[in-house]
Amino acid sequence: MKTKRNKRLEKIDKKHLWHPFTQMREWEKETLLIIERGEGNYLIDTNGKKYLDGVSSLWVNVHGHRKKEINDAIKKQIDKISHSTLLGLGNVPSIELAEKLVQIAPKGLTKVFYSDNGSTAVEIALKMAYQYWEQQSGVRSQKSEVKKTKFISFTGAYHGDTLGSMSVGEIDVFVEKHKPLLFATYKADYPYCYRCPTDKKYPSCKIACIKSFEDILKKHHREIAACIIEPIVQGAAGMIVAPHGFLKKVKGLCTRYNILLIADEVATGFGRTGKLFACEHENVMPDFLCLAKGITGGYLPLAATLTTNKIYRAFLGEYTEMKQFFHGHTYTGNPLGCAAAIGNLQIFKNEKTVQMLRPKIKLLAELLEGFKNLPHVGDVRQKGLIAGIELVKDKKTKEPYFTEQRIGHKICIEARKYGLIIRPLGDTIVIMPPLSITMAEIKKMIDVIYRCIRQTT
Ligand SMILES: *Cc1c(COP(=O)(O)O)cnc(C)c1O
């Protein structure tokens, strides 16, 4: 059923919009689903059809759409002021939010630098880490001609789409075209355990990967400013869950070799993995914590980079020394975004959101078991309410489908018929619902995905 208005909107979209990460020629051929409203865990399109929001509107929504507390917080703030600058002025919500973020973040992170999105939160951490070492006197290595100007990250990493965050990223299809524009970084092997038996690269992935990391540090630590990692779960790589202990080992080696650790919790932050922050799983205290996506409950573009007093102090000096951090986005600390974030955190407290996840995580784990025997399911991964179901052409050899088959995409389009919105990462079906999803909705979501995988593969 297509209403006149729907047709008109679709026509304009295809005429004037350029969608992210999208082959627009394909887009122009497909039927466009246009979302008009949200209600709790559901999205409602322009025809009034309801869909369960299975990927939290791209990993951002936390407590459902139109959550009263967050709506009210924004409305209240809008009647006061929507924006004023943090350049030379303070604003109330940014101050109140900073205090709350410091309270909940891993210990030692006491300084908050705001920006607008995950990529900028990462850029800021990279630039701060670099400038920190640049401004250290006496901390430089003995061979003082060597400066700490390099970064180390992991294979399969995704840290955003700006050039700096792409430089520390490593997903080929994302960065290949722009490679000449990126700065060089060291890449250590991420423990992609499930692939290991296939390519026989490592006898034991966890050990080998830590060794690959340590080998680079041993050789190059004098020039490495920081290591950046997606703690516990690599998101865009396909929801790859690291074996327990990996993060802690990485942190240990960073400490030993005097390298700062940047935890990119843009995706994993705010409860997704079953803890408020993924670093908590292994009691790791990073030097930088990058937050975005879920920080406002999925309402508004806001991000924060948290760091320690130690880092902060390196930027103090006489005005003429020019040690200040030369970075700032126009909408930094936007009051509406901060008000939404305060509302979001208040709900975590009031509703004990993280504790309430336990039975949901357990149910999801039980239901995911059912996928393991499907003929084209190569791997099933889960941490908290995040899951990835990886589809393969051949279960035994783990041979992937041909790219042009777009099997993940087909399954997700099929799921819409049954009232579920999901979006794959290549051939991995991603499950990342709002934390407010109910037990019944988890069951429904899994039923639909199961059915669609069976029908499509
Ligand atoms: C999404 C994401 C980013 C980038 O965030 P944007 O808001 O899209 O710029 C960075 N790091 C991780 C781990 C992410 O998942």
XYZ file of C-alpha atoms and ligand atoms in Angstrom:
472
model
C 0.000 0.000 0.000
C 1.427 3.298 -1.053
C -0.179 6.559 -0.180
C 0.315 9.648 -2.284
C 2.403 11.289 0.391
C 4.592 8.240 0.683
C 5.229 8.236 -3.039
C 6.141 11.891 -2.955
C 8.564 11.476 -0.046
C 10.194 8.491 -1.683
C 10.621 10.406 -4.925
C 12.269 13.343 -3.167
C 14.532 11.077 -1.126
C 15.767 9.374 -4.230
C 16.160 12.670 -6.034
C 17.993 14.632 -3.346
C 19.310 12.488 -0.515
C 22.639 10.756 -0.443
C 22.564 8.007 2.170
C 25.564 6.895 4.232
C 27.449 3.708 3.336
C 24.986 3.153 0.503
C 25.309 2.234 -3.152
C 22.776 4.760 -4.320
C 22.098 2.943 -7.590
C 20.765 0.003 -5.592
C 18.947 2.377 -3.299
C 17.119 3.991 -6.181
C 15.737 0.572 -7.163
C 14.579 -0.491 -3.715
C 11.321 0.338 -2.006
C 11.949 2.974 0.602
C 10.732 2.530 4.129
C 10.217 5.898 5.770
C 9.994 6.146 9.535
C 7.631 8.715 10.896
C 7.302 7.964 14.585
C 8.693 5.894 17.383
C 7.000 4.269 20.339
C 8.982 2.395 22.947
C 10.965 -0.310 21.203
C 9.116 0.202 17.932
C 9.510 2.298 14.826
C 6.391 3.279 12.901
C 6.528 3.998 9.184
C 4.522 6.455 7.109
C 1.908 3.763 6.486
C 1.440 3.226 10.196
C 3.172 -0.169 10.184
C 5.098 -1.016 13.370
C 8.560 -2.545 13.459
C 10.643 -3.707 16.371
C 13.857 -1.638 16.395
C 16.285 -4.568 16.421
C 19.455 -2.506 16.063
C 18.455 0.434 18.261
C 18.420 2.803 15.266
C 22.062 1.988 14.588
C 23.208 1.132 18.100
C 22.077 4.329 19.775
C 18.677 3.898 21.369
C 18.788 2.698 24.969
C 15.440 2.977 26.771
C 13.110 3.001 23.777
C 11.778 5.855 21.662
C 9.851 8.772 23.119
C 10.897 7.808 26.619
C 9.060 10.182 28.889
C 11.964 11.151 31.132
C 14.235 12.042 28.227
C 11.462 13.811 26.320
C 10.708 15.867 29.409
C 14.369 16.657 30.042
C 14.758 18.006 26.508
C 11.494 19.941 26.610
C 12.467 21.534 29.901
C 15.854 22.518 28.520
C 14.410 23.846 25.270
C 12.372 26.343 27.256
C 15.574 27.595 28.866
C 18.082 27.604 26.013
C 18.949 25.251 23.175
C 22.530 26.229 22.611
C 25.247 28.434 24.010
C 28.960 27.967 23.510
C 31.557 26.329 25.760
C 34.218 28.556 24.238
C 34.642 31.118 26.997
C 31.357 30.267 28.750
C 29.875 27.483 30.811
C 26.393 26.034 30.519
C 24.359 24.269 33.165
C 23.621 20.835 31.598
C 27.216 20.338 30.398
C 28.471 20.907 33.944
C 25.919 18.628 35.558
C 26.497 15.894 33.005
C 30.288 16.022 33.404
C 29.938 15.373 37.125
C 27.658 12.416 36.502
C 29.879 10.921 33.801
C 32.908 11.069 36.073
C 30.905 9.333 38.812
C 29.990 6.370 36.626
C 33.122 6.053 34.468
C 36.046 3.767 35.326
C 38.066 5.229 38.197
C 40.585 7.942 37.432
C 38.746 9.464 34.480
C 37.996 12.897 35.881
C 38.057 15.276 32.909
C 35.373 15.507 30.255
C 35.830 16.961 26.778
C 32.637 17.151 24.728
C 32.065 16.794 21.017
C 29.276 15.660 18.703
C 29.856 12.087 17.553
C 31.933 8.964 17.968
C 34.473 9.864 15.302
C 35.239 13.204 16.930
C 35.402 11.599 20.383
C 38.133 9.372 18.932
C 39.915 12.197 17.091
C 40.064 14.106 20.355
C 41.576 11.190 22.250
C 44.173 10.708 19.503
C 45.093 14.379 19.433
C 45.208 14.626 23.218
C 47.432 11.571 23.472
C 49.744 12.939 20.825
C 49.929 16.398 22.352
C 50.375 14.918 25.824
C 53.642 13.283 24.778
C 54.629 16.287 22.713
C 54.423 18.416 25.853
C 56.129 16.014 28.215
C 59.588 16.943 29.213
C 61.726 14.247 30.722
C 59.212 11.534 29.969
C 60.517 11.009 26.477
C 62.641 7.992 25.894
C 66.340 7.993 26.500
C 66.954 8.233 22.792
C 65.382 11.626 22.872
C 65.302 12.088 19.112
C 62.483 9.522 19.040
C 59.106 11.089 19.642
C 55.888 9.346 20.545
C 53.899 10.182 17.449
C 52.468 6.823 16.373
C 49.436 4.779 17.309
C 48.727 1.098 17.544
C 45.332 -0.417 16.890
C 43.881 -3.777 15.891
C 42.932 -5.608 12.742
C 39.218 -5.247 12.106
C 39.021 -2.094 14.222
C 36.443 0.578 13.521
C 36.743 3.950 15.188
C 34.799 6.264 12.891
C 34.827 7.894 9.474
C 36.946 11.013 9.838
C 40.496 10.727 8.545
C 42.172 10.352 11.937
C 39.702 7.788 13.202
C 39.944 5.960 9.851
C 43.723 5.867 10.213
C 43.418 3.783 13.355
C 40.635 1.705 11.776
C 41.286 -1.321 9.677
C 38.222 -2.592 7.872
C 39.453 -2.728 4.285
C 36.257 -1.884 2.490
C 35.775 1.171 4.681
C 39.260 2.636 4.406
C 40.688 1.320 1.136
C 39.677 4.193 -1.136
C 41.102 6.832 1.132
C 44.244 5.059 2.198
C 46.626 7.626 0.705
C 45.072 10.263 2.949
C 45.539 8.324 6.183
C 48.481 8.346 8.566
C 50.328 5.104 9.150
C 49.603 3.140 12.327
C 50.776 -0.156 13.765
C 48.209 -2.931 13.553
C 48.183 -5.838 15.959
C 46.110 -8.966 15.338
C 42.753 -8.954 17.058
C 41.700 -12.348 18.444
C 39.199 -13.260 15.796
C 39.069 -16.750 17.276
C 36.433 -18.196 15.027
C 38.475 -17.583 11.876
C 41.589 -19.189 13.258
C 40.830 -22.847 12.565
C 40.054 -21.840 8.969
C 43.178 -20.009 7.995
C 45.361 -21.870 10.464
C 47.167 -18.669 11.138
C 47.572 -19.280 14.828
C 47.781 -22.294 17.054
C 46.010 -20.407 19.815
C 44.504 -17.141 18.857
C 44.467 -15.405 22.203
C 48.086 -16.139 22.905
C 49.232 -15.431 19.369
C 47.380 -12.123 19.209
C 48.796 -10.917 22.477
C 52.172 -11.928 21.182
C 51.646 -9.993 17.959
C 50.743 -6.967 20.088
C 53.690 -7.383 22.418
C 56.130 -7.881 19.541
C 55.148 -4.529 18.065
C 55.383 -2.793 21.432
C 58.769 -4.313 22.161
C 60.140 -2.997 18.912
C 58.372 0.327 18.591
C 57.142 1.451 21.999
C 59.432 4.487 21.995
C 57.493 6.000 19.146
C 53.992 4.833 20.105
C 51.842 7.406 21.879
C 48.738 5.316 22.426
C 46.874 2.116 21.735
C 43.222 2.318 20.744
C 40.813 -0.563 21.216
C 37.115 -1.343 21.164
C 36.971 -3.091 24.546
C 35.481 -6.610 24.658
C 33.438 -6.304 21.459
C 34.686 -5.109 18.082
C 31.511 -3.665 16.620
C 31.686 -2.934 12.919
C 33.978 -5.919 12.315
C 30.895 -8.057 12.980
C 30.435 -8.082 16.760
C 33.628 -9.945 17.504
C 33.865 -10.857 21.166
C 37.403 -11.014 22.536
C 38.312 -13.948 24.771
C 38.202 -13.118 28.459
C 41.439 -11.603 29.670
C 42.531 -10.116 26.353
C 41.696 -6.530 27.271
C 43.417 -6.838 30.600
C 46.561 -8.152 28.909
C 46.508 -5.284 26.441
C 46.214 -2.826 29.298
C 49.052 -4.535 31.175
C 51.363 -4.302 28.188
C 50.445 -0.662 27.575
C 51.397 0.110 31.160
C 54.612 -1.839 30.921
C 55.696 -0.097 27.720
C 54.486 3.343 28.742
C 51.753 3.644 26.143
C 48.414 5.328 26.747
C 45.254 3.278 26.313
C 42.241 4.705 24.509
C 39.044 2.749 25.117
C 36.584 3.403 22.304
C 33.282 2.602 23.997
C 31.214 4.471 21.449
C 29.325 1.251 20.693
C 29.844 -0.784 23.874
C 29.099 1.974 26.368
C 25.869 2.414 28.309
C 24.939 -1.111 29.180
C 25.106 -2.932 25.852
C 27.548 -5.602 26.992
C 25.798 -6.229 30.303
C 27.906 -3.729 32.249
C 27.584 0.016 32.060
C 30.972 0.123 30.315
C 32.707 -2.838 28.695
C 35.989 -2.018 30.486
C 34.285 -3.062 33.720
C 34.232 -6.708 32.598
C 37.974 -6.863 33.174
C 38.383 -4.019 35.592
C 40.459 -2.027 33.147
C 41.111 1.651 33.629
C 41.947 3.319 30.324
C 43.637 6.707 29.942
C 40.876 7.837 27.597
C 37.264 6.769 27.307
C 35.378 7.687 24.125
C 31.605 7.851 24.466
C 28.887 8.707 21.957
C 26.014 6.660 20.450
C 24.073 5.690 23.603
C 25.112 8.671 25.700
C 21.896 10.597 25.074
C 19.763 7.461 25.127
C 19.923 7.641 21.340
C 18.269 11.037 21.062
C 20.819 13.643 20.016
C 24.331 13.861 18.617
C 26.594 14.241 21.616
C 29.928 12.683 22.512
C 32.449 12.874 25.310
C 36.102 11.999 25.651
C 37.045 11.367 29.257
C 40.589 11.402 30.498
C 42.713 11.529 33.633
C 44.230 14.329 35.658
C 47.639 13.136 34.575
C 46.854 13.864 30.933
C 45.074 17.099 31.783
C 48.002 18.475 33.763
C 50.326 18.163 30.783
C 48.244 20.835 29.066
C 48.669 23.371 31.874
C 51.169 26.168 31.540
C 51.647 29.855 30.979
C 49.371 31.277 28.323
C 52.367 32.053 26.138
C 53.567 28.449 26.269
C 50.620 27.551 24.031
C 50.074 24.215 25.720
C 46.284 24.363 25.581
C 44.373 21.759 23.653
C 43.667 23.324 20.292
C 40.431 21.626 19.433
C 36.767 22.470 19.735
C 33.588 21.921 17.790
C 31.004 24.640 17.504
C 28.269 22.624 19.210
C 30.533 21.295 21.958
C 28.583 20.659 25.159
C 25.252 21.413 23.519
C 22.710 21.943 26.330
C 19.935 19.924 24.691
C 22.229 16.971 24.124
C 23.560 17.178 27.667
C 20.040 17.439 29.092
C 19.054 14.297 27.180
C 22.165 12.543 28.481
C 21.340 13.495 32.065
C 17.835 12.101 31.526
C 19.348 8.926 30.115
C 21.605 8.426 33.141
C 18.741 9.131 35.507
C 16.768 6.265 33.942
C 19.735 3.902 34.345
C 19.589 4.747 38.033
C 15.826 4.737 38.549
C 15.095 1.605 36.546
C 18.277 -0.270 37.470
C 18.642 -0.814 33.736
C 21.904 -2.744 33.877
C 20.764 -5.153 36.612
C 17.487 -5.730 34.775
C 19.384 -6.950 31.736
C 20.536 -10.198 33.281
C 17.495 -12.365 32.460
C 17.274 -10.813 28.992
C 20.906 -11.636 28.258
C 20.353 -15.177 29.458
C 17.254 -15.613 27.309
C 19.061 -14.247 24.268
C 21.911 -16.707 24.853
C 19.467 -19.622 25.081
C 17.646 -18.623 21.928
C 20.865 -18.092 20.000
C 21.785 -21.730 20.648
C 19.103 -22.667 18.142
C 21.048 -21.026 15.325
C 24.197 -23.009 15.751
C 22.849 -26.028 13.885
C 21.538 -24.105 10.904
C 23.418 -25.171 7.772
C 24.621 -21.705 6.813
C 25.410 -20.274 10.206
C 29.177 -20.156 10.603
C 29.380 -18.497 13.978
C 27.157 -17.062 16.688
C 28.635 -14.454 19.002
C 27.129 -12.667 21.963
C 28.106 -10.325 24.721
C 25.314 -8.847 26.774
C 22.524 -7.694 24.487
C 24.868 -7.526 21.504
C 24.921 -10.482 19.146
C 26.175 -11.375 15.690
C 25.089 -14.326 13.576
C 27.607 -14.894 10.812
C 26.385 -16.584 7.670
C 28.643 -18.668 5.459
C 28.229 -20.474 2.180
C 29.900 -23.557 3.597
C 29.599 -24.361 7.254
C 32.556 -26.736 7.273
C 35.125 -24.641 5.478
C 33.524 -21.361 6.641
C 33.723 -20.195 3.068
C 31.830 -16.924 2.845
C 29.038 -16.082 0.441
C 29.848 -14.086 -2.666
C 29.641 -10.374 -2.001
C 27.089 -9.860 -4.756
C 24.702 -12.279 -3.091
C 24.220 -9.755 -0.284
C 22.819 -12.500 1.870
C 22.840 -10.432 5.065
C 21.026 -7.616 3.358
C 18.401 -9.963 1.883
C 17.644 -11.460 5.278
C 17.236 -8.054 6.853
C 14.891 -6.870 4.092
C 12.866 -10.058 4.539
C 12.612 -9.401 8.288
C 10.720 -6.193 7.603
C 7.749 -8.217 6.356
C 7.496 -9.646 9.853
C 7.820 -6.302 11.573
C 11.497 -6.258 12.468
C 14.142 -3.733 11.482
C 17.680 -5.070 11.541
C 20.800 -4.095 9.616
C 23.646 -6.475 8.869
C 27.399 -6.011 8.808
C 28.261 -7.799 5.601
C 27.045 -11.352 6.132
C 26.715 -10.995 9.865
C 23.206 -10.423 11.157
C 23.478 -7.911 13.976
C 21.254 -7.995 17.024
C 21.514 -4.894 19.173
C 18.089 -3.996 20.519
C 17.302 -1.210 22.969
C 18.043 -2.306 26.536
C 14.334 -1.802 27.200
C 13.388 -4.723 24.933
C 11.089 -7.153 26.748
C 11.510 -10.919 27.062
C 8.568 -11.434 24.685
C 10.090 -9.061 22.157
C 13.433 -10.863 22.308
C 11.596 -14.104 21.512
C 9.721 -12.495 18.656
C 12.872 -10.934 17.247
C 14.765 -14.210 17.331
C 11.825 -16.090 15.776
C 11.735 -13.674 12.870
C 15.482 -13.810 12.315
C 15.458 -17.593 12.466
C 12.654 -17.814 9.964
C 14.285 -15.312 7.614
C 17.635 -17.076 7.714
C 15.963 -20.395 6.906
C 13.946 -18.925 4.076
C 16.825 -17.024 2.526
C 19.805 -19.369 2.816
C 29.918 4.119 15.591
C 31.287 4.043 16.108
C 32.174 5.136 15.986
C 31.831 6.360 15.198
O 30.778 7.070 15.749
P 30.006 8.157 14.850
O 29.071 8.794 15.803
O 29.315 7.381 13.766
O 31.022 9.085 14.315
C 33.404 5.025 16.582
N 33.776 3.922 17.252
C 32.961 2.866 17.386
C 33.415 1.689 18.172
C 31.698 2.879 16.807
O 30.897 1.811 16.890
